[in-house]
Coordinates of C-alpha atoms and ligand atoms in Angstrom, one line a residue:
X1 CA 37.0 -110.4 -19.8
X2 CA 36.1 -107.9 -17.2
X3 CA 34.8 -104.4 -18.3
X4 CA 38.3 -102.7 -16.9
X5 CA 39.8 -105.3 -19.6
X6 CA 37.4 -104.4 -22.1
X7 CA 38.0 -101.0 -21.9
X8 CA 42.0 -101.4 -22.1
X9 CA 41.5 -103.4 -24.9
X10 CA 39.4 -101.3 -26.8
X11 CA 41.7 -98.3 -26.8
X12 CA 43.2 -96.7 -29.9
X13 CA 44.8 -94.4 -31.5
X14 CA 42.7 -91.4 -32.9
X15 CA 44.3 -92.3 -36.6
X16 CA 43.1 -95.9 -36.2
X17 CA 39.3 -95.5 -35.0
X18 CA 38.8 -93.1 -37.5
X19 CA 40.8 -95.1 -40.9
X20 CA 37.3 -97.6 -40.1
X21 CA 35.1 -95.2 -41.4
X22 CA 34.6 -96.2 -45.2
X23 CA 33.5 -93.8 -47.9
X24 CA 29.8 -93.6 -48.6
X25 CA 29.7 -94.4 -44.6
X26 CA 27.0 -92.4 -43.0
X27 CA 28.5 -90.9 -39.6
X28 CA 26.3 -89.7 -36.9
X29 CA 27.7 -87.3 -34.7
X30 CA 27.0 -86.3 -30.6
X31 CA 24.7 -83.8 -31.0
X32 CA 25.7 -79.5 -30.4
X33 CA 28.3 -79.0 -27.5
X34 CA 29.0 -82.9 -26.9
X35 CA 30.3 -83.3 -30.1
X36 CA 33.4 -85.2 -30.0
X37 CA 35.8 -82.4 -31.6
X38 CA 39.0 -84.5 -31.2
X39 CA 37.4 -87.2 -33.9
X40 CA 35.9 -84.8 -36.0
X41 CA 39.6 -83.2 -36.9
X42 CA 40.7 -86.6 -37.7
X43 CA 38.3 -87.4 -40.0
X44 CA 39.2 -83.8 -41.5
X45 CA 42.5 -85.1 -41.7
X46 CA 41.4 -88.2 -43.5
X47 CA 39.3 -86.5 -45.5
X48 CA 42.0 -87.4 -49.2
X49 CA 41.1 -91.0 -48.7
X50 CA 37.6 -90.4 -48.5
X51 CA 34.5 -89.8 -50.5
X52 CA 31.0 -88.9 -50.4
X53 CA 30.5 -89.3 -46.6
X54 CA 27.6 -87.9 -45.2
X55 CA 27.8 -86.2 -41.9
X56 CA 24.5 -86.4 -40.1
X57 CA 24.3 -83.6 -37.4
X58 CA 22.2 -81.7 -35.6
X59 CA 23.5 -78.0 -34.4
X60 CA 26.7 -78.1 -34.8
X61 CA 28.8 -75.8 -32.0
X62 CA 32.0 -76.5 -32.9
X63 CA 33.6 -75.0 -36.1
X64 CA 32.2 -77.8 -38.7
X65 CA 35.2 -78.1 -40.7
X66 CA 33.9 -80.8 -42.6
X67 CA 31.6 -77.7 -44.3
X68 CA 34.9 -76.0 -45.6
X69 CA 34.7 -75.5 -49.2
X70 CA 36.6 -77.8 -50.7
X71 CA 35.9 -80.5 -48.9
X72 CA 32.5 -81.1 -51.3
X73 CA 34.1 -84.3 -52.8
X74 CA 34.6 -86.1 -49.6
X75 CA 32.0 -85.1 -47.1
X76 CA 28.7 -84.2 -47.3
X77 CA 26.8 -82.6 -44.1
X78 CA 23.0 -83.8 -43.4
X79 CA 21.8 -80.9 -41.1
X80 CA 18.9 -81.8 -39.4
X81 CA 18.8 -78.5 -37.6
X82 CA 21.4 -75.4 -39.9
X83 CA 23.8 -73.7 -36.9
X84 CA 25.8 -70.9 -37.5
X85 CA 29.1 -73.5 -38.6
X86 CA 27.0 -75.2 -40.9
X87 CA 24.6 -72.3 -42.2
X88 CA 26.5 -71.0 -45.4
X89 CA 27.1 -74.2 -46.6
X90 CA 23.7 -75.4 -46.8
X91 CA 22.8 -71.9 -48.1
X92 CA 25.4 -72.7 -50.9
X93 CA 24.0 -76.0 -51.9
X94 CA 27.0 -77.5 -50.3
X95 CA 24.9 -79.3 -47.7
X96 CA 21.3 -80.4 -46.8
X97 CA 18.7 -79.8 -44.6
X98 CA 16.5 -82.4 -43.7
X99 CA 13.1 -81.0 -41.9
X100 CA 12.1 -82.9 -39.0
X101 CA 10.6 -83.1 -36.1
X102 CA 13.4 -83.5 -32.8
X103 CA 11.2 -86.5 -31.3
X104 CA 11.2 -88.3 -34.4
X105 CA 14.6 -88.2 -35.2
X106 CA 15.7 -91.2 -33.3
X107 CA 13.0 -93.4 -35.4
X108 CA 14.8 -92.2 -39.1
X109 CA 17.7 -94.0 -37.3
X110 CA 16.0 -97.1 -36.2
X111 CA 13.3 -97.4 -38.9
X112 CA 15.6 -97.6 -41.8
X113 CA 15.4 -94.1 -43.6
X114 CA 18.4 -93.4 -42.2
X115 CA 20.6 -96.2 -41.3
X116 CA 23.4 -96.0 -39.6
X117 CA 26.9 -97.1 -40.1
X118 CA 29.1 -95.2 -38.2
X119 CA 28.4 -93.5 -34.7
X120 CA 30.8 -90.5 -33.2
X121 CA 29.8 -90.2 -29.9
X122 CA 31.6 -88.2 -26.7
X123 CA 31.0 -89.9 -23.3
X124 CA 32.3 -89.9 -20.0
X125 CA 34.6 -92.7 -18.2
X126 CA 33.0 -95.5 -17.3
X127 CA 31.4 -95.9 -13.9
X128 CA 31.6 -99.5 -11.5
X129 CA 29.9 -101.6 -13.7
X130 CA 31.3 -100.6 -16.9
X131 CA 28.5 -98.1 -18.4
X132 CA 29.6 -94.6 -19.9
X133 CA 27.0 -91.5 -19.9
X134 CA 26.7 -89.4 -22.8
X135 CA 27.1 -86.9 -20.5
X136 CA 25.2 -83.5 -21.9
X137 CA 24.2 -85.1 -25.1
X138 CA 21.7 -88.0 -25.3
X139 CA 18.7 -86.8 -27.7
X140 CA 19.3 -88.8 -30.9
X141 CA 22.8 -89.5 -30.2
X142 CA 22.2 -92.5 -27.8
X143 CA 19.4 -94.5 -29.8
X144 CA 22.0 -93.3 -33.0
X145 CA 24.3 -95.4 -31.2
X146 CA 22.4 -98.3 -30.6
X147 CA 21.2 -98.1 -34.4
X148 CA 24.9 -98.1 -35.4
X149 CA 27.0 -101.2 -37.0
X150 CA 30.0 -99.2 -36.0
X151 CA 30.3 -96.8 -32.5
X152 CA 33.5 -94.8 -32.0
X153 CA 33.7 -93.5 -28.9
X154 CA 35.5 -90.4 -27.5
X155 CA 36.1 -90.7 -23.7
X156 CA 36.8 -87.6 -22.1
X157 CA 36.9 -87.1 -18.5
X158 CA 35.7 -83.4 -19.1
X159 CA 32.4 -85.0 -20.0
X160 CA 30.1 -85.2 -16.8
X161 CA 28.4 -88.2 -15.6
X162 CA 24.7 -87.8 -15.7
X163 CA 21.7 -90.1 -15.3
X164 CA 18.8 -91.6 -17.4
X165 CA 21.1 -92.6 -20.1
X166 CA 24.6 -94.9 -20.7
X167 CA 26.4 -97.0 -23.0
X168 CA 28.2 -100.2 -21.3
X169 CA 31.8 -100.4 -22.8
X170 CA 30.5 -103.8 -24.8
X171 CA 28.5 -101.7 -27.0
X172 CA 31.3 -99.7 -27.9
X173 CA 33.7 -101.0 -30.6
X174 CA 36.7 -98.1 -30.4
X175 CA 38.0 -96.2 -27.8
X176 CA 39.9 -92.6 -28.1
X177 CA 41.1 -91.0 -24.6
X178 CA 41.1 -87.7 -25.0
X179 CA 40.5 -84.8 -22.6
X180 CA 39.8 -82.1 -24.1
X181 CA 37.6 -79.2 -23.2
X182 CA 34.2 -79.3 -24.0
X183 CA 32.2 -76.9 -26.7
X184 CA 30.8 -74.1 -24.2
X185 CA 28.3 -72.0 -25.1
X186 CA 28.5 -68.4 -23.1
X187 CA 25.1 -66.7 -21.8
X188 CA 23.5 -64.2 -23.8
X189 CA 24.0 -60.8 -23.6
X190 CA 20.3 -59.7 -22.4
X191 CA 19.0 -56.2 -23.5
X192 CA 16.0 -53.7 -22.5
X193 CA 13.7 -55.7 -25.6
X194 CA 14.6 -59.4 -24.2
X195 CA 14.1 -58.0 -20.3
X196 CA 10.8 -57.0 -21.1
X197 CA 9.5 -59.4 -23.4
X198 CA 11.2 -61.6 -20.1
X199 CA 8.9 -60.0 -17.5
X200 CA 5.7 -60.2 -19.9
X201 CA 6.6 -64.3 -20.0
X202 CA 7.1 -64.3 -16.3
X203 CA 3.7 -62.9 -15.7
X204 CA 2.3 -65.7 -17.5
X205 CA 4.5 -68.3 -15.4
X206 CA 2.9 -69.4 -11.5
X207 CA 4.7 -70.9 -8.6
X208 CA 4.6 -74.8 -9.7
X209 CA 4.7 -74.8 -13.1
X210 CA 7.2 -77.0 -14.8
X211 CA 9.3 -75.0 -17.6
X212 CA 10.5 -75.6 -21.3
X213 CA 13.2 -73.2 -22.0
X214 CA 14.6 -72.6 -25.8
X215 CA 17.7 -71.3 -26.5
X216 CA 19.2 -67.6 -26.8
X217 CA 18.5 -64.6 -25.1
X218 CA 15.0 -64.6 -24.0
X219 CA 14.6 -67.9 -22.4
X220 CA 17.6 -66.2 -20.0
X221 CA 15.9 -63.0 -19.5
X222 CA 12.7 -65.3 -18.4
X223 CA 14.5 -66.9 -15.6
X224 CA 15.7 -63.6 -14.4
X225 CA 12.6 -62.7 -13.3
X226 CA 11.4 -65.8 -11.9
X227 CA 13.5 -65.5 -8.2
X228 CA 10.2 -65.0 -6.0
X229 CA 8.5 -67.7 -7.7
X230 CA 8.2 -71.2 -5.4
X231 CA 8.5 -74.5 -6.7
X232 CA 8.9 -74.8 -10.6
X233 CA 10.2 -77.3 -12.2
X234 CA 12.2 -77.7 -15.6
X235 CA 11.5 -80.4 -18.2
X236 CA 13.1 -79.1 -21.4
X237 CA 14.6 -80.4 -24.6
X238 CA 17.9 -78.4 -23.4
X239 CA 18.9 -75.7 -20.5
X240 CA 21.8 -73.7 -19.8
X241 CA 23.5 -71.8 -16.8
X242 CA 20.6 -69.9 -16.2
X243 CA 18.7 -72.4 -14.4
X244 CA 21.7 -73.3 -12.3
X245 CA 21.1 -70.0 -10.3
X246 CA 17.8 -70.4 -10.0
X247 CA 18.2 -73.9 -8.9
X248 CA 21.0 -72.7 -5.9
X249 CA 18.5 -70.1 -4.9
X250 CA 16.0 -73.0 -4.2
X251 CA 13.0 -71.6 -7.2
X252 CA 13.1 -74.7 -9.4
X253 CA 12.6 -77.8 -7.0
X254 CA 10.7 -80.0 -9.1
X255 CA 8.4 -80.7 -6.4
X256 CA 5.4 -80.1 -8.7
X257 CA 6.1 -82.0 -11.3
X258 CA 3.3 -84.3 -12.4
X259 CA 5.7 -86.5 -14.0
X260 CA 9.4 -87.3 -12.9
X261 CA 9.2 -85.2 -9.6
X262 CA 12.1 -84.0 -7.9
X263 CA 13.9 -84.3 -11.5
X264 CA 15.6 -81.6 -13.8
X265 CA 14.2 -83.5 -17.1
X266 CA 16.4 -82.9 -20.4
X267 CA 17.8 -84.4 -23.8
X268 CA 20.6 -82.0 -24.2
X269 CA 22.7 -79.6 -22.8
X270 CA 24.8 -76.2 -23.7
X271 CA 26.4 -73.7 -21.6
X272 CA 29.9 -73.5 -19.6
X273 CA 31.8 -75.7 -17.0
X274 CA 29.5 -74.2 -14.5
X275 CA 26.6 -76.1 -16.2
X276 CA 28.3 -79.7 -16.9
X277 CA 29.7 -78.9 -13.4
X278 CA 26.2 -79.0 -11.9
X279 CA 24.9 -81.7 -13.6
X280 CA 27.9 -84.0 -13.0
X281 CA 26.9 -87.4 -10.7
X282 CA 23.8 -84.9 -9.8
X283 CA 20.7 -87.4 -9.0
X284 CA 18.2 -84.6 -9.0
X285 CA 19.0 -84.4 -12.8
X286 CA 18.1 -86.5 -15.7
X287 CA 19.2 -86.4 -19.3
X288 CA 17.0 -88.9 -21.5
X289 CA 16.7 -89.5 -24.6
X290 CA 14.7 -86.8 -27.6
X291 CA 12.0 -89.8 -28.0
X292 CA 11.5 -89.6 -24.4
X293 CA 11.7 -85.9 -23.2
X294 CA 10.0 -84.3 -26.5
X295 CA 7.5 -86.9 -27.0
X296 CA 4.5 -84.8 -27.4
X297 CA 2.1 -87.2 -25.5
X298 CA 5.0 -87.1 -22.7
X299 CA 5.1 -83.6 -22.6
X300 CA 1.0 -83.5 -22.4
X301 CA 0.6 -85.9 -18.9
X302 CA 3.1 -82.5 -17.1
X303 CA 0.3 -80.6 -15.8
X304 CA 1.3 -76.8 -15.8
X305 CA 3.9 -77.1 -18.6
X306 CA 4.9 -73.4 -19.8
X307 CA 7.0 -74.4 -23.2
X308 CA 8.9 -70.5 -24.2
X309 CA 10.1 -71.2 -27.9
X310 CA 10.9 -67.9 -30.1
X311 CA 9.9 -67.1 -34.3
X312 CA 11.5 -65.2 -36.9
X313 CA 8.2 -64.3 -38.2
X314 CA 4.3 -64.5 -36.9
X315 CA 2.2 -63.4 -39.5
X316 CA -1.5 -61.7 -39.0
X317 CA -3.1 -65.6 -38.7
X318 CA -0.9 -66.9 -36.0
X319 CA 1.5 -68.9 -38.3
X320 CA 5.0 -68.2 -37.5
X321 CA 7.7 -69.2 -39.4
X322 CA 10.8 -70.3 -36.7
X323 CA 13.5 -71.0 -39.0
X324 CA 13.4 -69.8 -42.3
X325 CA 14.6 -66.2 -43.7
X326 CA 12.9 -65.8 -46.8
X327 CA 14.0 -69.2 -48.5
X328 CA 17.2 -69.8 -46.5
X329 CA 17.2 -72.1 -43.9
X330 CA 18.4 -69.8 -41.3
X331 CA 17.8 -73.0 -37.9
X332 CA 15.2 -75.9 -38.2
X333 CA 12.0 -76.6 -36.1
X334 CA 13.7 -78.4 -33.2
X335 CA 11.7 -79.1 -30.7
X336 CA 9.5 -75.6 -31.2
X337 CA 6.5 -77.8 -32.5
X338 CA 7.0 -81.0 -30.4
X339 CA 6.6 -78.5 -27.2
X340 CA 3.9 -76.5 -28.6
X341 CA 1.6 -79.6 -28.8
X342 CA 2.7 -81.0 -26.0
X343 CA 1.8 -78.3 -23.6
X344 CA -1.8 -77.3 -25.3
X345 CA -2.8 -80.6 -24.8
X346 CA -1.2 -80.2 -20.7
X347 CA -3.6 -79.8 -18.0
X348 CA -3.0 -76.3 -17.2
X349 CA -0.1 -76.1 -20.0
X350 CA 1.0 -73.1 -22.0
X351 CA 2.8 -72.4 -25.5
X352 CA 4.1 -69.3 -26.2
X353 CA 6.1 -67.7 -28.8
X354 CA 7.9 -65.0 -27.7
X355 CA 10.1 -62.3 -30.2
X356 CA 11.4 -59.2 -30.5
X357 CA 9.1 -57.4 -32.6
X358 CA 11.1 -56.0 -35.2
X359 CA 14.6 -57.4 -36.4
X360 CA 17.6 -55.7 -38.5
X361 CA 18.0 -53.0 -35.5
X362 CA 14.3 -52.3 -35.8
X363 CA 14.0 -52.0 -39.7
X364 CA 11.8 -55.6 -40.1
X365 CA 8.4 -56.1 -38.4
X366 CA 8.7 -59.7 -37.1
X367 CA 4.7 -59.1 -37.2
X368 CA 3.7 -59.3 -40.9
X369 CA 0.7 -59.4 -42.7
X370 CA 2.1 -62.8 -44.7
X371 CA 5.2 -64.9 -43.9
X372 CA 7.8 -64.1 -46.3
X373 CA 7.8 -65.9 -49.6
X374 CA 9.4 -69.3 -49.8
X375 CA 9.2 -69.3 -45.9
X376 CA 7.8 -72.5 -43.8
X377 CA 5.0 -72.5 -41.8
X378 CA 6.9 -74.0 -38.1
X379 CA 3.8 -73.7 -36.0
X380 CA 0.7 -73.8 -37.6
X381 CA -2.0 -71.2 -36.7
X382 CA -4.3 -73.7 -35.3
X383 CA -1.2 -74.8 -32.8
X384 CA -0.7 -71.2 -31.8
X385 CA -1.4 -70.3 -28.2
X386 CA 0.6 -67.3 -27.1
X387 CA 2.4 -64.5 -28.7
X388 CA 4.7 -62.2 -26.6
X389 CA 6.5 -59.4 -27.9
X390 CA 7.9 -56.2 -25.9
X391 CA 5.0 -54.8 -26.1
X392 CA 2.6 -57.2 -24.6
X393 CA 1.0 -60.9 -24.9
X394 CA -1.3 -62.1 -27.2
X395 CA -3.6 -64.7 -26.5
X396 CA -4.8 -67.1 -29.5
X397 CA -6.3 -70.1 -28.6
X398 CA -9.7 -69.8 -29.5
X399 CA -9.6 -66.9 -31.4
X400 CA -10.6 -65.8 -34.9
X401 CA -8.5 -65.0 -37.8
X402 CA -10.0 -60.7 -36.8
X403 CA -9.6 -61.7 -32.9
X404 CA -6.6 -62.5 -33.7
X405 CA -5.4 -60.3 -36.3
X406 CA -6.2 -57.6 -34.1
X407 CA -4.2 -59.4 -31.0
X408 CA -1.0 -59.6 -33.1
X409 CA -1.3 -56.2 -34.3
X410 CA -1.5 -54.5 -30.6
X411 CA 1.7 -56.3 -29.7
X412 CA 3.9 -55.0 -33.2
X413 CA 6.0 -52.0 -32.8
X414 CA 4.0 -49.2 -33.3
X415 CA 6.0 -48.0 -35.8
X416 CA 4.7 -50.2 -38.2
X417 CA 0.6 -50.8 -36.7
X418 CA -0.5 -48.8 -39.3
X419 CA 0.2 -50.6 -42.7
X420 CA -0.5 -53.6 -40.2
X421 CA -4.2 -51.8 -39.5
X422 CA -4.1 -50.8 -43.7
X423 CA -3.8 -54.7 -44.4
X424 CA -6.1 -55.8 -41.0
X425 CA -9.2 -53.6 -42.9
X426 CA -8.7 -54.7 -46.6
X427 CA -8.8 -58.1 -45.1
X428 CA -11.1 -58.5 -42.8
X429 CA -13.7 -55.6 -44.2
X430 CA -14.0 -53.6 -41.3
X431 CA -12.7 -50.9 -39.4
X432 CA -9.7 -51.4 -36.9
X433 CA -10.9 -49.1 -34.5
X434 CA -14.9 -51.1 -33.9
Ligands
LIG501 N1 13.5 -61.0 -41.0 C1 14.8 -60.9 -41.3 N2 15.8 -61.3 -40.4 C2 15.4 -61.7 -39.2 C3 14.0 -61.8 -38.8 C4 13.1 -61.4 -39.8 N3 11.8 -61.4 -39.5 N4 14.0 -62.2 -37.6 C5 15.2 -62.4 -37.2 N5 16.1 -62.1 -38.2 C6 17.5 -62.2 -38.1 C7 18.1 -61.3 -37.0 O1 18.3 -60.0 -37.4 C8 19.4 -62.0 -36.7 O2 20.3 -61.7 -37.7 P1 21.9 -61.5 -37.3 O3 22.3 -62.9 -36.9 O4 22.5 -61.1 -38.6 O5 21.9 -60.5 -36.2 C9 19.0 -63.5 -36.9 O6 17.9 -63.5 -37.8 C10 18.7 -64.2 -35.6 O7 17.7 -63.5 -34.9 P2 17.7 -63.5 -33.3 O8 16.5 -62.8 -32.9 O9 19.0 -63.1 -32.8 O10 17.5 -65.1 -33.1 P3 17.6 -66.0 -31.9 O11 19.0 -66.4 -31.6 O12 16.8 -65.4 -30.7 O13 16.8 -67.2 -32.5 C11 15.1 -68.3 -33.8 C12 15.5 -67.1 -32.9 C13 13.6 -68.2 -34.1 C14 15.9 -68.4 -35.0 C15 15.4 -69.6 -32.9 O14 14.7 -69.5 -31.7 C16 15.0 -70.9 -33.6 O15 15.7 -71.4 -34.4 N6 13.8 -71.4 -33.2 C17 13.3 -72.6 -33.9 C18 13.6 -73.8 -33.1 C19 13.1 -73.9 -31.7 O16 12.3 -73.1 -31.3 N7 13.6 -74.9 -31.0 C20 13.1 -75.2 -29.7 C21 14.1 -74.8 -28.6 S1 15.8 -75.0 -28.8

């Protein structure tokens, strides 16, 4: 059989892909906008003849209604990262978080603590010789379908074709056609706090350095004012719209790069049609598996690698806490942590943290003297590099617990410096002002 024969034979009907998945199955789904929306409704639908299947996901973009109360009995959702679908549900003990690191997560799938049964994946149509991309999710969702005994596979010609990754049609053991749109995600709204915590990052970024860019608000107000640099490069776990521009306008060339030159380098994607538009059949971009792009000792042979990851909370040591408010799990580490080491151990690399500093319209410090109670540490204090608020950058590495005590405290909002300088003394024994 040729692969064009494979393929027509493989092709089903949404209802009868999904009636395979067993209960107690564990599913693993495409990872944040490539999820495969089309099969997650059906197995919504299914959900009456189904119990106690565990959804194993990591942001989940679309509406997640597999976290619906109610639906306790048959599904139960495995966050490896909590999204704002999937966030009250955890919070209500009607699904888990499982911490973990974003590089390692394709070895829980390989290594047997998380076997596989069932994978959900969203790909592209098939190109000559029969391969499909995963288009703008590959992270753990291709080595999830390698690990699986069962892969279901949305084709959708919305999903662009991109490089470093594939599944031939062989490997692939159901078919659903289905073109739907895929999840966007829009760009941020950037204020007057991101702009200028933006140009304070910029300042520390240099013509040739290769970028990793988080997600939200601040990463975009970075880029923004990166149009007279020359010659960066971008090798990221993710990246959005904003590097498109920056890309047309000839900035980000990859030239520099010490490691896949010439190449946008990413696991995943999120943003609109003009994103998956640019990346479609686009050589110059590569989207690899998480194993590959967040591997720290990857990440540390890019010389010049700036990684630009955000915190809800740094306290006065340099720990910050990424993804916890108070005891809810509010995200998950990511690839915060995988980055940070990555780039400290970089010739030339860079890790910073960069935050409003104050949240709840300016009510919170996001500067505290100890991370709240029952909070995680996400970046330890001996990892910390870099701190960047709107008021200025702080520079860690190397210092001590007074250096940099005192470093944090000149970057908080000055409304709150003083019961910051109150705790700074009692601690450390001194005065502030010596
Ligand atoms: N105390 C209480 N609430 C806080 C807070 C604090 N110290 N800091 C933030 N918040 C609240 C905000 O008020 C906001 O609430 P709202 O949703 O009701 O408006 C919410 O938390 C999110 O804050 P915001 O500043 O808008 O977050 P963000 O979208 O910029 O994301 C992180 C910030 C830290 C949550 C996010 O970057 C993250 O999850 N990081 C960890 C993972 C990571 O770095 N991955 C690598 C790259 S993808």
């Amino acid at each position: 059989m040729n692969w064009k024969e494979e393929y027509a034979d493989k092709i089903v009907s949404v209802q009868e892909a999904v009636s395979h998945v067993q209960s107690g199955n564990r599913i693993v789904f495409s990872h944040a906008c490539g999820e495969g929306q089309y099969l997650t409704d059906e197995l919504v639908n299914q959900a009456e003849r189904l119990e106690n299947v565990e959804i194993v996901h990591m942001v989940a973009m679309g509406t997640a209604p597999y976290c619906q109360p109610g639906m306790e009995k048959h599904f139960r959702h495995n966050a490896l990262f909590v999204g704002g679908s999937t966030r009250k549900a955890v919070e209500e003990g009607r699904a888990d978080y499982t911490p973990c690191f974003f590089h390692e997560i394709p070895r829980l799938f390989t290594d047997g603590c998380l076997p596989v049964d069932v994978a959900f994946i969203q790909v592209s149509l098939p190109d000559e010789r029969g391969y499909c991309s995963f288009g703008i999710s590959v992270d753990y969702t291709q080595p999830a379908a390698q690990a699986a005994k069962l892969v279901i596979a949305q084709v959708n010609k919305n999903m662009p074709y991109t490089y470093g990754n594939g599944i031939h049609l062989k490997d692939i053991d159901f078919i659903v056609e289905k073109d739907e749109p895929l999840i966007e995600l829009p760009p941020p709204k950037i204020g007057e706090t991101e702009r200028k915590i933006g140009e304070y990052v910029a300042s520390l970024i240099h013509d040739g350095d290769t970028l990793q860019l988080g997600i939200g608000a601040i990463p975009d107000a970075v880029l923004s004012f990166l149009g007279e640099k020359k010659n960066l490069g971008i090798h990221s776990e993710m990246f959005s719209d904003g590097v498109v521009d920056l890309a047309r306008k000839g900035v980000i060339t990859n030239t520099k790069k010490t490691i896949n030159p010439g190449k946008f380098v990413s696991c995943f994607l999120m943003g609109t049609r003009k994103l998956y538009d640019f990346v479609d059949h686009n050589e110059d971009v590569l989207i690899e598996a998480v194993d590959y792009t967040n591997d720290p000792f990857v990440v540390a042979k890019i010389d010049n690698i700036i990684s630009i990851n955000s915190a809800i909370q740094v306290d006065l040591m340099g720990q910050t806490n990424s993804e916890m408010i108070g005891n809810r799990q509010f995200s998950g580490v990511g690839g915060q942590v995988d980055f940070v080491r990555g780039a400290s151990r970089a010739k030339g690399g860079k890790a910073i943290i960069a935050m409003p500093a104050t949240a709840a319209k300016g009510k919170i410090s996001k500067i505290v003297p100890l991370l709240d109670e029952g909070s995680a540490v996400t970046t330890s204090r001996n990892d910390i590099d870099y701190v960047v608020t709107e008021f200025g950058i702080a520079s860690l590495k190397g210092t001590t617990l007074r250096q940099r005590a005192k470093a944090l405290i000149e970057i908080a909002d000055p409304r709150f410096k003083p019961s910051l300088i109150t705790e700074f003394e009692k601690r450390f024994h001194c005065s502030y002002a010596k």
